[in-house]
mmCIF file of C-alpha atoms and ligand atoms in Angstrom:
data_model
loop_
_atom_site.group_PDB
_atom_site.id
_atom_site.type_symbol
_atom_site.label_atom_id
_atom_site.label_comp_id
_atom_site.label_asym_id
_atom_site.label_seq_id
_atom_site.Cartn_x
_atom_site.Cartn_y
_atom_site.Cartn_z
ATOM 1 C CA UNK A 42 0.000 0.000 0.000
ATOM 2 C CA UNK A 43 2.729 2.505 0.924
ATOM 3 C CA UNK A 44 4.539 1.557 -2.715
ATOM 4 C CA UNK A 45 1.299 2.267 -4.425
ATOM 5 C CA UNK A 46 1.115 5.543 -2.670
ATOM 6 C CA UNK A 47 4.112 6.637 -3.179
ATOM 7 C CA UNK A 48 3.818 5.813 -6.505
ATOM 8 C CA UNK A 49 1.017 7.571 -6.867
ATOM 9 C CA UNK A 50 2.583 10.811 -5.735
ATOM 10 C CA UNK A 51 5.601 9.987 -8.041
ATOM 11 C CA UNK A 52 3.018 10.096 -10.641
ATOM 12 C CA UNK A 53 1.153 12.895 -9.555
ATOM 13 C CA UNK A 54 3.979 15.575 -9.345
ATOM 14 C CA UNK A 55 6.025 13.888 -12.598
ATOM 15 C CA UNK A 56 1.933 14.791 -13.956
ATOM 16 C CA UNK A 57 2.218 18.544 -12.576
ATOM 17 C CA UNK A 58 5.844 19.073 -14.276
ATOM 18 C CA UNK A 59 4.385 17.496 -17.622
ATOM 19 C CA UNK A 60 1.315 19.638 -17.741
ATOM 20 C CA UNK A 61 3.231 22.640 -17.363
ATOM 21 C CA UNK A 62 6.154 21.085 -19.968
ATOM 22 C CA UNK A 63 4.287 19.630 -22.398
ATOM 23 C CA UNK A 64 2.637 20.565 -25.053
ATOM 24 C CA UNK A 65 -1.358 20.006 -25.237
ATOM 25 C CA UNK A 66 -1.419 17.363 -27.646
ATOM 26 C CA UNK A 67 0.205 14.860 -25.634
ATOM 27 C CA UNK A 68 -1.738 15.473 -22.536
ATOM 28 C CA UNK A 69 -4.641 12.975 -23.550
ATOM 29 C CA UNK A 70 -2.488 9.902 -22.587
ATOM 30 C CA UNK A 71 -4.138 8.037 -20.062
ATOM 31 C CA UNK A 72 -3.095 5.800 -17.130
ATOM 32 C CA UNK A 73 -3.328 1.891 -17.509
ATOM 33 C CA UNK A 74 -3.110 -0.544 -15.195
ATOM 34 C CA UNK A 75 -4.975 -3.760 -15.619
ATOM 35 C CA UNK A 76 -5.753 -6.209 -12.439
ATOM 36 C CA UNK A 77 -4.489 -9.412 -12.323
ATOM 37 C CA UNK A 78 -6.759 -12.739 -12.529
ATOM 38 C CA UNK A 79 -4.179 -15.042 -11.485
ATOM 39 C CA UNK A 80 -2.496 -16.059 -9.186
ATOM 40 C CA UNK A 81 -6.167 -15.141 -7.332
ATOM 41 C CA UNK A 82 -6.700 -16.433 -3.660
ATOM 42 C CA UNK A 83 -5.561 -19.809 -2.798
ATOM 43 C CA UNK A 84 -3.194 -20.453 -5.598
ATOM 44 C CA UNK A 85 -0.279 -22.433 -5.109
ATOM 45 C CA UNK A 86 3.058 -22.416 -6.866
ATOM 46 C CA UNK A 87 5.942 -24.783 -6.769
ATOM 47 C CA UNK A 88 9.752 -23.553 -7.040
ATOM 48 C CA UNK A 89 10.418 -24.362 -10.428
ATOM 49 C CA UNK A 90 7.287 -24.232 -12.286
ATOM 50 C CA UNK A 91 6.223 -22.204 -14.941
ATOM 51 C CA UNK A 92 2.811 -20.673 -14.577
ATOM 52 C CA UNK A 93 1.163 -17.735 -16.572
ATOM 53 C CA UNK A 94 0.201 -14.827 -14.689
ATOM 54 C CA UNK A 95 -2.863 -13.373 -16.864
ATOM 55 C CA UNK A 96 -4.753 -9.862 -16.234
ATOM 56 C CA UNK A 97 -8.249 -8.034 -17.607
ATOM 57 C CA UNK A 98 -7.542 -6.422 -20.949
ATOM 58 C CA UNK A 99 -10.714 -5.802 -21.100
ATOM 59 C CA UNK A 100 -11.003 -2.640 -21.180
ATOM 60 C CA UNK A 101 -7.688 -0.671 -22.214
ATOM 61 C CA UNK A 102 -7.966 3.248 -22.300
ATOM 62 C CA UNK A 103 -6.973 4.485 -26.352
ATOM 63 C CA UNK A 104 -3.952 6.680 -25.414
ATOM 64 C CA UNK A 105 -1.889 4.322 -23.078
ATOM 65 C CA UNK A 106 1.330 6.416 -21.422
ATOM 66 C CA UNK A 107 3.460 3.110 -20.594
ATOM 67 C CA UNK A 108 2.879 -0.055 -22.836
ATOM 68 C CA UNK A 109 5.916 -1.988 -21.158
ATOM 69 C CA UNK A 110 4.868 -4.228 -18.498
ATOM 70 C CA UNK A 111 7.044 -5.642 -15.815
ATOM 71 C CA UNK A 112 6.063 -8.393 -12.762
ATOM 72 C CA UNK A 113 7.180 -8.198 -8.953
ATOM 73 C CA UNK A 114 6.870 -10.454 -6.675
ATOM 74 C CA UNK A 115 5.613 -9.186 -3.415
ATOM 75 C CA UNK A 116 5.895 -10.927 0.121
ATOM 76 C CA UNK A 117 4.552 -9.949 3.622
ATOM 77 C CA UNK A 118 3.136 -6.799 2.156
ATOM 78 C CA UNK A 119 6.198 -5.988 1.023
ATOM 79 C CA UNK A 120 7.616 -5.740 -2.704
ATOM 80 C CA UNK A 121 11.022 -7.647 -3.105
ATOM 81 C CA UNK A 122 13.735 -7.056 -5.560
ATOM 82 C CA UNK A 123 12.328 -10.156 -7.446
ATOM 83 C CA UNK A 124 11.412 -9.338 -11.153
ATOM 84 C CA UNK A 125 9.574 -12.286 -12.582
ATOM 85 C CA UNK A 126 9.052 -10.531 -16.061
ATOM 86 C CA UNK A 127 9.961 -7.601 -17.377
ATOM 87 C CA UNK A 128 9.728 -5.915 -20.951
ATOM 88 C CA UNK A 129 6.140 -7.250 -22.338
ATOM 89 C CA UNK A 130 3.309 -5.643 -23.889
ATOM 90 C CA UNK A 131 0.553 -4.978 -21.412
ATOM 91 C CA UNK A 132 -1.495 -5.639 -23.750
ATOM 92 C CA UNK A 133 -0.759 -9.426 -23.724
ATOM 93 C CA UNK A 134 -3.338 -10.672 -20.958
ATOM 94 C CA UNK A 135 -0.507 -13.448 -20.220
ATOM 95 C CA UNK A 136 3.123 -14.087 -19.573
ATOM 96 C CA UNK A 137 4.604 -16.857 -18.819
ATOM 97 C CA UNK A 138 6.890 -17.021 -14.975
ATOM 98 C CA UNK A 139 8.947 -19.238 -13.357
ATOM 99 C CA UNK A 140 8.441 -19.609 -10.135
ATOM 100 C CA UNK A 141 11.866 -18.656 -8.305
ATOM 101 C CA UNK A 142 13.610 -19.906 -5.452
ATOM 102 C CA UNK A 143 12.251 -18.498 -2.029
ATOM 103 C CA UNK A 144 11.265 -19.011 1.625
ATOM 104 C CA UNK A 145 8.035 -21.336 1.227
ATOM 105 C CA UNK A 146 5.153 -18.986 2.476
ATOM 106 C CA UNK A 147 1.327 -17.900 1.696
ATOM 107 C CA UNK A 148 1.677 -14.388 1.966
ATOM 108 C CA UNK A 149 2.875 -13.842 -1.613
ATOM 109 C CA UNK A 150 1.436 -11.319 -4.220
ATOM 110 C CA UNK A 151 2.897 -10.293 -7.505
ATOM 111 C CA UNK A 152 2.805 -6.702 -8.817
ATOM 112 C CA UNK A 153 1.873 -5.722 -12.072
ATOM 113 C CA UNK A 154 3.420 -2.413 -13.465
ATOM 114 C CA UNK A 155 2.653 -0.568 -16.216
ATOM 115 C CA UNK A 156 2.143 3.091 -15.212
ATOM 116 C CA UNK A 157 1.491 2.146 -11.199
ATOM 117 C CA UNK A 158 1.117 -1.268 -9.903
ATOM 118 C CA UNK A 159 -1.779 -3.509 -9.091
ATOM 119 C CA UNK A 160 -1.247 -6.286 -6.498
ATOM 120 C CA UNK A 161 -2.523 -9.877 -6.763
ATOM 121 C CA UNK A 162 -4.497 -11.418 -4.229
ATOM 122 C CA UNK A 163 -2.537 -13.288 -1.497
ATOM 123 C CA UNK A 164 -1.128 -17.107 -2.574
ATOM 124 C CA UNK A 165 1.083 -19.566 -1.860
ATOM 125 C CA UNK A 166 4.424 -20.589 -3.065
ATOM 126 C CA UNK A 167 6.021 -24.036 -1.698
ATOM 127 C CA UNK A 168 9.445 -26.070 -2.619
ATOM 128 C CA UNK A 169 12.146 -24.838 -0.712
ATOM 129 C CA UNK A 170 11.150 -26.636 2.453
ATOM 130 C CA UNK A 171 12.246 -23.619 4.366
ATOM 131 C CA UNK A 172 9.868 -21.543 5.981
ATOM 132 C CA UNK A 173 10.372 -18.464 8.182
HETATM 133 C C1 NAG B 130 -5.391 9.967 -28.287
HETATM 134 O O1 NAG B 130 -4.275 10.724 -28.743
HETATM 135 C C2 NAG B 130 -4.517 11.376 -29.981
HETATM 136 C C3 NAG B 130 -3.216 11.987 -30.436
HETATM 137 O O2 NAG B 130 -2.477 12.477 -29.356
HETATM 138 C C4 NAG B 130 -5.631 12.380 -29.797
HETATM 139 O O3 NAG B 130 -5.907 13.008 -31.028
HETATM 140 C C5 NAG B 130 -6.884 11.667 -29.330
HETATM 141 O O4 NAG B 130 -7.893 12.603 -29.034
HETATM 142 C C6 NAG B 130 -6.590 10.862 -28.058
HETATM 143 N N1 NAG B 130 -7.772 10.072 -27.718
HETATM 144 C C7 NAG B 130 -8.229 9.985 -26.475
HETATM 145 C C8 NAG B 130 -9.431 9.147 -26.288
HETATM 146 O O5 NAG B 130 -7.707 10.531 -25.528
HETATM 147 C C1 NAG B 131 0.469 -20.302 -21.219
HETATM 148 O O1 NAG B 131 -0.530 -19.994 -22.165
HETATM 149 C C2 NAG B 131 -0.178 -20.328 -23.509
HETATM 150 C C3 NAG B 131 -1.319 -19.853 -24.408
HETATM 151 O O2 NAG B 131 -2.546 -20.269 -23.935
HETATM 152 C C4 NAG B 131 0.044 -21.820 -23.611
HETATM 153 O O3 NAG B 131 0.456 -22.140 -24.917
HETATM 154 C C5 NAG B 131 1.136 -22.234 -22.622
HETATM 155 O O4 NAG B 131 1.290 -23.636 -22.642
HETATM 156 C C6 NAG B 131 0.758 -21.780 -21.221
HETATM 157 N N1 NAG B 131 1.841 -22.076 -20.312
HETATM 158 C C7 NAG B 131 1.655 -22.735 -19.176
HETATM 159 C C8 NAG B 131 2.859 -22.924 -18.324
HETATM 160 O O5 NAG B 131 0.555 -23.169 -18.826
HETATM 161 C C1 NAG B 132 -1.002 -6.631 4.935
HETATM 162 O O1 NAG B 132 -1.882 -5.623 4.518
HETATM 163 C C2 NAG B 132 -3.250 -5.957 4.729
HETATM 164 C C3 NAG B 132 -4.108 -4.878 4.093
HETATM 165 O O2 NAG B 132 -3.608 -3.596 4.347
HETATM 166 C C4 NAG B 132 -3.492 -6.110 6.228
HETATM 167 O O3 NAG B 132 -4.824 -6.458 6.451
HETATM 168 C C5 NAG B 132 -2.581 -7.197 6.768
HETATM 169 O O4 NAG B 132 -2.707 -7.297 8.172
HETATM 170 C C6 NAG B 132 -1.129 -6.913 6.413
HETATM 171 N N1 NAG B 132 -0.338 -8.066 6.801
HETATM 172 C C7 NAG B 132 0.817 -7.951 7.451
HETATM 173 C C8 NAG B 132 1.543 -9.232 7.764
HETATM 174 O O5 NAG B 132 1.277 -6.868 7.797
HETATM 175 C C1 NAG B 133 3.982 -27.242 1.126
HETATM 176 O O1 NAG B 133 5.039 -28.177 1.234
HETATM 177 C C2 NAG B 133 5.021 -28.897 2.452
HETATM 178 C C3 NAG B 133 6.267 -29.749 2.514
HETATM 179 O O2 NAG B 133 6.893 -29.884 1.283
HETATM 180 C C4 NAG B 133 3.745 -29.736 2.515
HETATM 181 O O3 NAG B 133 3.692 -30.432 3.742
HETATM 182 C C5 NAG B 133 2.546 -28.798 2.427
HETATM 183 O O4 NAG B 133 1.348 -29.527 2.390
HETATM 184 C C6 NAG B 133 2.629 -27.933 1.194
HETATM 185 N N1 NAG B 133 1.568 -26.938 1.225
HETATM 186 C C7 NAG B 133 0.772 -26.739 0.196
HETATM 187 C C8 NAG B 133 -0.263 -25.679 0.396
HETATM 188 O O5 NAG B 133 0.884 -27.341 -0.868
#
């Protein structure tokens, strides 16, 4: 929650300098960040496996600022230094992760950036046997 706000300010001011920098034309660019639809609640991931993480494109805004997505991995509310993916259209609706090497735990979320970040639900990720 903190990232997002603080992202959100990051936004918000880098916004303010733009609107007073740029010129009108390119001030209809909108926002986009679709929600993820898996991992959802209860998922559970093995070390080693590949899985796609998918998200709504349902309904993308025409003038999209950042079309280059990139995946996080979050753990006890906390986002880690883990990239999963990084460099895909968010456009896609899918890319395909493997799971990485970490603490077994269920308090896991990715992130999913494109202009801010949207967190997954809460799920599981098991293999290493170690648990802290
Ligand atoms: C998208 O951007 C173009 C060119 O900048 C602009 O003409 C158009 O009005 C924008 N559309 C929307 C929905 O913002
Ligand atoms: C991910 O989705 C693509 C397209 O549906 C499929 O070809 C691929 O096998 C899937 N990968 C996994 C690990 O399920
Ligand atoms: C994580 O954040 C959620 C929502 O803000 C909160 O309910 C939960 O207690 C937090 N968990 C931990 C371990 O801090
Ligand atoms: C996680 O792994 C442990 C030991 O490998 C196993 O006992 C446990 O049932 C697993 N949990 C889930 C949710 O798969």
């Amino acid at each position: 929650m903190k990232f997002a706000l603080i992202n959100a300010f990051a936004l918000l001011s880098a916004a303010a300098l733009a609107v007073q920098a740029m010129p009108l034309t390119l001030m209809s660019r909108d926002v986009y960040t679709p929600p993820i639809t898996y991992p959802h609640a209860g998922t559970v991931w093995t070390i080693g496996q590949t899985h796609n993480v998918t998200w709504d494109t349902s309904d993308p805004p025409v003038n999209i600022t950042n079309k280059i997505g990139m995946i996080m991995l979050r753990k006890d509310n906390l986002t880690t230094p883990l990239i999963l993916e990084n460099s895909f259209s968010i456009l896609l609706g899918r890319i395909e992760v493997k799971v990485p090497w970490v603490v077994d735990g269920d308090d896991y979320q990715l992130v999913l950036f494109g202009d801010s970040g949207n967190f997954s639900p809460y799920f599981t990720i098991n293999g290493s046997g170690v648990a802290f």
